[in-house]
Structures are given as C-alpha cells and as structure tokens.
Short mmCIF file of C-alpha atoms in Angstrom, two decimals:
data_model
loop_
_atom_site.label_atom_id
_atom_site.label_comp_id
_atom_site.label_asym_id
_atom_site.label_seq_id
_atom_site.Cartn_x
_atom_site.Cartn_y
_atom_site.Cartn_z
CA MET A 1 -0.03 -0.03 0.02
CA SER A 2 1.42 3.32 -0.88
CA GLU A 3 1.88 5.88 1.68
CA THR A 4 0.50 9.48 1.12
CA THR A 5 1.70 12.47 2.58
CA PRO A 6 -0.83 15.03 3.80
CA GLU A 7 0.22 17.18 0.74
CA ALA A 8 -0.24 14.42 -1.90
CA GLU A 9 -3.96 14.30 -1.89
CA PRO A 10 -4.62 18.12 -2.59
CA ARG A 11 -1.82 17.97 -5.39
CA LYS A 12 -3.43 14.99 -7.12
CA LEU A 13 -6.69 16.86 -6.99
CA ALA A 14 -5.27 20.00 -8.39
CA GLU A 15 -3.54 18.03 -11.20
CA GLU A 16 -6.77 16.33 -12.02
CA ALA A 17 -8.58 19.61 -12.07
CA ARG A 18 -6.03 21.06 -14.35
CA ASP A 19 -6.16 18.09 -16.75
CA ARG A 20 -10.05 18.43 -16.70
CA VAL A 21 -10.00 22.08 -17.46
CA ARG A 22 -7.51 21.54 -20.37
CA PHE A 23 -9.82 18.67 -21.87
CA GLU A 24 -12.95 20.99 -21.50
CA GLU A 25 -11.24 23.74 -23.27
CA GLU A 26 -9.93 21.48 -26.17
CA ALA A 27 -13.48 19.95 -26.51
CA LEU A 28 -15.17 23.39 -26.63
CA ALA A 29 -12.54 24.66 -29.20
CA LEU A 30 -13.78 21.86 -31.51
CA ALA A 31 -17.44 22.64 -31.08
CA ASP A 32 -17.83 24.61 -34.23
CA GLN A 33 -16.41 21.53 -36.34
CA VAL A 34 -18.57 19.07 -34.38
CA TYR A 35 -21.65 21.09 -34.97
CA ARG A 36 -21.16 21.30 -38.64
CA VAL A 37 -21.39 17.50 -38.79
CA ALA A 38 -24.05 17.35 -36.23
CA ARG A 39 -26.27 19.72 -38.16
CA ARG A 40 -26.38 17.42 -41.19
CA LEU A 41 -26.99 14.18 -39.18
CA VAL A 42 -30.23 15.53 -37.99
CA SER A 43 -33.12 17.40 -39.76
CA THR A 44 -33.41 20.54 -37.70
CA ARG A 45 -31.06 23.25 -36.00
CA GLU A 46 -33.02 22.53 -32.69
CA GLU A 47 -32.25 18.85 -32.87
CA ALA A 48 -28.67 19.65 -33.62
CA GLU A 49 -28.35 21.99 -30.63
CA ASP A 50 -29.87 19.46 -28.30
CA LEU A 51 -27.52 16.77 -29.57
CA MET A 52 -24.54 18.90 -29.13
CA GLN A 53 -25.65 19.77 -25.52
CA GLU A 54 -26.21 16.18 -24.75
CA THR A 55 -22.92 15.26 -26.32
CA TYR A 56 -20.85 17.97 -24.32
CA ALA A 57 -22.58 17.05 -21.10
CA ARG A 58 -21.68 13.44 -21.53
CA ALA A 59 -18.05 14.35 -22.74
CA PHE A 60 -17.54 16.46 -19.68
CA ARG A 61 -18.77 13.68 -17.38
CA SER A 62 -16.71 11.01 -18.88
CA TRP A 63 -13.70 13.13 -19.77
CA GLN A 64 -11.34 10.56 -18.10
CA SER A 65 -12.09 7.97 -20.58
CA TYR A 66 -10.69 10.09 -23.39
CA GLN A 67 -7.16 8.98 -24.01
CA PRO A 68 -4.99 12.00 -24.28
CA GLY A 69 -3.10 12.32 -27.71
CA THR A 70 -5.85 10.52 -29.67
CA ASN A 71 -8.29 12.27 -31.89
CA LEU A 72 -10.64 14.29 -29.78
CA ARG A 73 -12.84 15.45 -32.51
CA ALA A 74 -13.44 11.77 -33.51
CA TRP A 75 -14.07 10.96 -29.79
CA LEU A 76 -16.70 13.66 -29.49
CA LEU A 77 -18.40 12.52 -32.69
CA ARG A 78 -18.48 9.06 -31.51
CA ILE A 79 -20.41 10.16 -28.46
CA LEU A 80 -22.61 12.21 -30.63
CA THR A 81 -23.42 9.57 -33.31
CA ASN A 82 -24.18 7.08 -30.49
CA LEU A 83 -26.63 9.49 -28.76
CA ASN A 84 -28.17 10.12 -32.11
CA ILE A 85 -28.92 6.41 -32.59
CA ASP A 86 -30.05 5.89 -28.95
CA ARG A 87 -32.48 8.71 -28.94
CA GLY A 88 -34.34 7.12 -31.91
CA ARG A 89 -33.77 10.02 -34.26
CA ARG A 90 -33.61 7.43 -37.05
CA VAL A 91 -36.92 7.16 -38.71
CA GLN A 92 -35.45 5.02 -41.33
CA ARG A 93 -33.94 2.17 -39.63
CA SER A 94 -33.39 0.01 -42.59
CA PRO A 95 -31.05 1.19 -45.22
CA ASP A 96 -32.65 1.84 -48.63
CA MET A 97 -31.52 -1.42 -50.47
CA GLN A 98 -33.42 -0.82 -53.65
CA PRO A 99 -31.15 -1.39 -56.64
CA LEU A 100 -29.44 1.81 -57.78
CA GLU A 101 -28.39 1.40 -61.30
CA GLU A 102 -26.89 4.88 -61.83
CA GLY A 103 -23.02 4.98 -61.93
CA ASP A 104 -20.74 7.66 -60.52
CA TYR A 105 -20.89 9.65 -63.76
CA PHE A 106 -24.67 9.74 -63.59
CA LEU A 107 -25.19 13.35 -62.69
CA TYR A 108 -22.59 14.57 -65.19
CA ASN A 109 -24.07 12.56 -68.01
CA LYS A 110 -27.55 13.97 -67.16
CA LEU A 111 -26.19 17.48 -67.36
CA GLU A 112 -24.48 16.84 -70.55
CA GLU A 113 -27.64 15.42 -72.03
CA ALA A 114 -29.35 18.46 -70.96
CA GLY A 115 -27.03 20.60 -72.86
CA ASP A 116 -24.98 21.81 -70.08
CA THR A 117 -21.34 20.92 -71.01
CA ASP A 118 -19.60 23.45 -68.69
CA GLU A 119 -18.68 20.75 -66.17
CA GLU A 120 -16.79 23.22 -63.86
CA ARG A 121 -19.83 25.41 -63.24
CA VAL A 122 -21.74 23.25 -60.97
CA ASP A 123 -23.17 26.15 -59.10
CA ARG A 124 -24.72 27.52 -62.18
CA ARG A 125 -26.98 24.42 -62.28
CA LEU A 126 -27.48 23.75 -58.58
CA SER A 127 -28.75 25.95 -55.73
CA GLN A 128 -27.77 25.67 -52.04
CA ASP A 129 -31.37 24.59 -51.33
CA ASP A 130 -31.02 21.74 -53.87
CA ALA A 131 -27.96 20.57 -52.09
CA VAL A 132 -29.52 20.75 -48.65
CA ALA A 133 -32.77 18.99 -49.82
CA ALA A 134 -30.85 16.29 -51.67
CA LEU A 135 -28.68 15.43 -48.73
CA SER A 136 -31.67 15.19 -46.40
CA GLU A 137 -33.23 12.50 -48.76
CA VAL A 138 -30.05 10.19 -48.36
CA PRO A 139 -31.21 7.61 -45.85
CA HIS A 140 -29.61 7.97 -42.36
CA ASP A 141 -27.26 5.03 -42.55
CA PHE A 142 -25.47 6.39 -45.71
CA ARG A 143 -25.86 9.91 -44.70
CA ASP A 144 -23.93 9.50 -41.46
CA VAL A 145 -20.91 8.17 -43.49
CA LEU A 146 -21.18 10.80 -46.21
CA VAL A 147 -21.36 13.74 -43.54
CA LEU A 148 -18.36 12.39 -41.55
CA VAL A 149 -16.29 11.96 -44.60
CA ASP A 150 -17.33 14.91 -46.88
CA ILE A 151 -18.12 17.57 -44.26
CA GLY A 152 -16.32 16.26 -41.20
CA ASP A 153 -13.15 15.29 -43.36
CA PHE A 154 -12.70 12.09 -41.69
CA SER A 155 -10.81 9.22 -43.15
CA TYR A 156 -12.66 5.92 -43.99
CA ALA A 157 -10.81 4.50 -40.88
CA ASP A 158 -11.86 7.24 -38.56
CA ALA A 159 -15.47 7.03 -39.78
CA ALA A 160 -15.49 3.35 -39.35
CA GLN A 161 -14.27 3.82 -35.62
CA ILE A 162 -16.77 6.65 -34.97
CA LEU A 163 -19.66 4.55 -36.29
CA ASP A 164 -18.36 1.21 -35.01
CA ILE A 165 -18.76 -0.49 -38.36
CA PRO A 166 -16.18 -2.24 -40.62
CA ILE A 167 -14.33 -0.05 -43.04
CA GLY A 168 -15.67 -1.92 -45.96
CA THR A 169 -19.14 -1.03 -44.75
CA VAL A 170 -17.94 2.60 -44.69
CA MET A 171 -16.88 2.31 -48.35
CA SER A 172 -20.00 0.84 -49.58
CA ARG A 173 -22.34 3.12 -47.72
CA LEU A 174 -20.44 6.16 -48.85
CA HIS A 175 -20.37 4.97 -52.43
CA ARG A 176 -24.11 4.30 -52.41
CA GLY A 177 -24.82 7.41 -50.39
CA ARG A 178 -23.14 9.51 -53.01
CA ARG A 179 -24.96 7.93 -55.75
CA ILE A 180 -28.25 8.61 -53.99
CA LEU A 181 -27.26 12.19 -53.50
CA LYS A 182 -26.35 12.57 -57.22
CA ARG A 183 -29.71 10.99 -58.16
CA GLU A 184 -31.51 13.49 -55.93
CA LEU A 185 -29.60 16.36 -57.30
CA ALA A 186 -30.31 15.16 -60.84
CA ASP A 187 -34.00 14.99 -60.03
CA ARG A 188 -33.99 18.55 -58.79
CA THR A 189 -31.93 20.12 -61.59
CA VAL A 190 -32.62 18.26 -64.83
CA GLY A 191 -35.76 16.33 -63.83
CA SER A 192 -35.98 12.62 -63.58
CA ASN A 193 -37.14 12.15 -67.17
CA VAL A 194 -34.34 13.60 -68.97
CA MET B 1 0.14 -4.01 -55.52
CA ALA B 2 -0.08 -3.38 -59.30
CA VAL B 3 -3.49 -2.49 -60.73
CA SER B 4 -4.55 -2.87 -64.14
CA PHE B 5 -7.15 -0.70 -65.94
CA GLU B 6 -7.51 -3.18 -68.66
CA PRO B 7 -9.67 -4.36 -70.40
CA ASP B 8 -12.07 -1.47 -69.76
CA PRO B 9 -10.05 1.47 -68.44
CA CYS B 10 -12.83 4.07 -68.30
CA ALA B 11 -15.02 1.61 -66.29
CA LYS B 12 -12.10 1.04 -64.04
CA CYS B 13 -11.48 4.79 -63.62
CA GLU B 14 -15.00 5.38 -62.70
CA GLU B 15 -14.72 2.74 -60.09
CA VAL B 16 -11.73 4.39 -58.48
CA LEU B 17 -13.27 7.98 -58.56
CA GLN B 18 -14.49 8.07 -55.04
CA PRO B 19 -11.32 6.59 -53.35
CA TYR B 20 -9.29 8.84 -55.64
CA LEU B 21 -10.92 11.98 -54.38
CA ASP B 22 -10.95 10.84 -50.95
CA ARG B 23 -7.23 10.21 -51.09
CA GLU B 24 -7.72 6.65 -50.13
CA LEU B 25 -5.98 4.99 -53.08
CA SER B 26 -2.70 3.32 -52.68
CA ASP B 27 0.29 5.04 -54.60
CA ALA B 28 0.21 2.36 -57.33
CA GLU B 29 -3.64 2.70 -57.83
CA ARG B 30 -3.31 6.53 -57.81
CA ALA B 31 -0.61 6.51 -60.39
CA GLU B 32 -2.61 4.28 -62.52
CA ALA B 33 -5.71 6.47 -62.37
CA GLU B 34 -3.61 9.49 -63.22
CA ARG B 35 -1.89 7.86 -66.17
CA HIS B 36 -5.32 7.03 -67.58
CA LEU B 37 -6.74 10.50 -66.81
CA ASP B 38 -3.79 12.18 -68.62
CA GLY B 39 -4.88 10.57 -71.78
CA CYS B 40 -8.69 10.43 -71.37
CA SER B 41 -10.73 13.70 -71.63
CA TYR B 42 -13.98 11.79 -71.07
CA CYS B 43 -12.97 10.74 -67.55
CA ARG B 44 -10.86 13.80 -66.94
CA LYS B 45 -13.94 16.04 -67.33
CA ARG B 46 -15.96 13.80 -65.24
CA TYR B 47 -13.33 13.59 -62.38
CA ARG B 48 -13.21 17.53 -62.53
CA PHE B 49 -17.10 17.72 -62.24
CA GLU B 50 -17.11 15.25 -59.31
CA ALA B 51 -14.45 17.30 -57.48
CA GLU B 52 -16.20 20.55 -58.15
CA LEU B 53 -19.61 19.01 -57.17
CA ARG B 54 -18.21 17.94 -53.77
CA ARG B 55 -16.74 21.37 -53.22
CA PHE B 56 -20.19 22.84 -53.96
CA VAL B 57 -22.28 20.45 -51.72
CA ARG B 58 -19.87 20.89 -48.93
CA GLN B 59 -20.07 24.66 -49.10
CA ALA B 60 -23.79 24.73 -49.54
CA VAL B 61 -24.71 22.38 -46.75
CA VAL B 62 -22.42 23.76 -44.07
CA GLU B 63 -24.20 25.65 -41.37
CA GLU B 64 -22.18 27.51 -38.80
CA MET B 65 -22.90 26.99 -34.97
CA PRO B 66 -25.39 29.45 -33.46
CA PRO B 67 -23.20 32.01 -31.44
CA ASP B 68 -25.14 31.43 -28.26
CA LEU B 69 -24.75 27.54 -28.46
CA LYS B 70 -21.14 27.82 -27.36
CA ALA B 71 -22.02 29.55 -24.16
CA LYS B 72 -24.63 26.89 -23.44
CA LEU B 73 -21.87 24.24 -23.96
CA ALA B 74 -19.49 26.13 -21.78
CA ALA B 75 -22.19 26.29 -18.97
CA LEU B 76 -22.09 22.60 -19.00
CA ARG B 77 -18.48 22.42 -17.68
CA THR B 78 -17.86 21.00 -14.35
CA PRO B 79 -17.69 23.97 -11.69
CA LEU B 80 -14.26 24.39 -10.29
#
C-alpha cells in the first residue's frame, strides 16, 4: 500500500482539475467543427443543438475515458453519433436497399444530355437549397458516413471507428450514399425524365 | 500491388473515382488512375466535375454553429 503524505492528496486533486479544465477547453474549441457534422446528421437546427448539449454534457462527465493524444474530434463525434442512434432519431432504420443502377458519372451525364457541358460551373445548375434538400433525402445510414467523410473530413478508418462499423461498410455506404445524393440532385436540376 | 485498368480503363477509372478524391488509393492505384486521366478527356472532365460537385455540396450544406450555443456548452463544464 502506498503511503500518502498530507500534501499528496490536494496535489493530485489539483492536477486532475488542471487536466479536466484542459480537456474541457480543447473540446469546446472543437465545437464549431462538431456542430457542422451534427447539423447534417439531424433534420433541424433545434435537434442539432440538443444533440450538441447532450454530447458535451456526456463528454464533460466522462472526460477521463478520453485517451490524451488521440483524436478528440473523433471521440466527441463517436459520443454524438451514439446518442443520435440511442435517441431514436432514426426514422429510417433500414437502409434503402433498392437497386441503384446509376453509376458515378450519372449526374455529369444527365447535365451533359441536358446541354450543359460546362462541367466546372456546378453552381450555375445547382442551388444551395437543392444541395440541402438532396442530402436530407439520403437515408440515415448512408448519410452518416457521407457527412463524416465529406463535411467532417474524416478518413474511412476514422468514420469506421466513430460509427463502429467495418471499413468495408463505410466504403460501400459512402459509395451508395453519394450515388443517391447525385440522383436526388439530378431530379432537382434536370428532372427525372431527362 | 499493381493495378490494371484493362480491359475497360474508363470503367475502372469510374470505379476508383470516389477513393481517388478521398485520397484513399494506394500510390500504385493513384498513379494508374492519373496515367489514364492524362490521356482520357472523357474521364478527366467527369473527375473535375465530381471534385467541383463535392466542393459545392460541402459549401452549400455547411451551417455554422449559432453563437449562443457555445455559451450553453461552456455552461455544462464542471464547476471548479
């Protein structure tokens, strides 16, 4: 059994408090980046705000389970995505497994057929509202991966760890999610019958 | 590992479009894709479009955190 001097206990507490404050400050400094991902995982701003507050409350409570030196943003998003699932925000529980025949060049080919060959001027054909609406149509399981990789800038490996799914599943959901997104964008810009 | 774009190089190029733009290809796969793209305007145009589309969607859907939320989060900190 280790002996503790009368001074040791307060010193330990002070060190712990210092580590906790540092953790809290680092987590708060990432809040903007975490929010950008959270906002597109749920439908409304209010839901995103609630989810952020739940996430930070839990993170501050369990800060000691964070391993210093690892990816804190990924750690926070793992809490956030778990809470999002637990709170039953997922209306669409089953991934859309309907066959999707369109390839990756689908949207480009549609725009080309519609006579818009200026492939670099995407913003001339698509509006911000189109993009937001199209993304919201992507089923949750695909959208989670899409948002983590495309908005959160996470690698496939990080996204797999955050969502606790195999990396192969990340790749297949990402691939399919992007195809669904492009189909939705095509419907909004050139119509589904072009 | 060496990768082959034969017998249908444009189909293979389309297949690696997503991991290419995600910077998830191996060096050998990336070099093979770039060799094909150098000589194929059909695929090059589509890659450029896809990169631009991603940039556009990302910019369009990003919504910044409401200013008062940060204060709410800070209020959740453990009191000293």
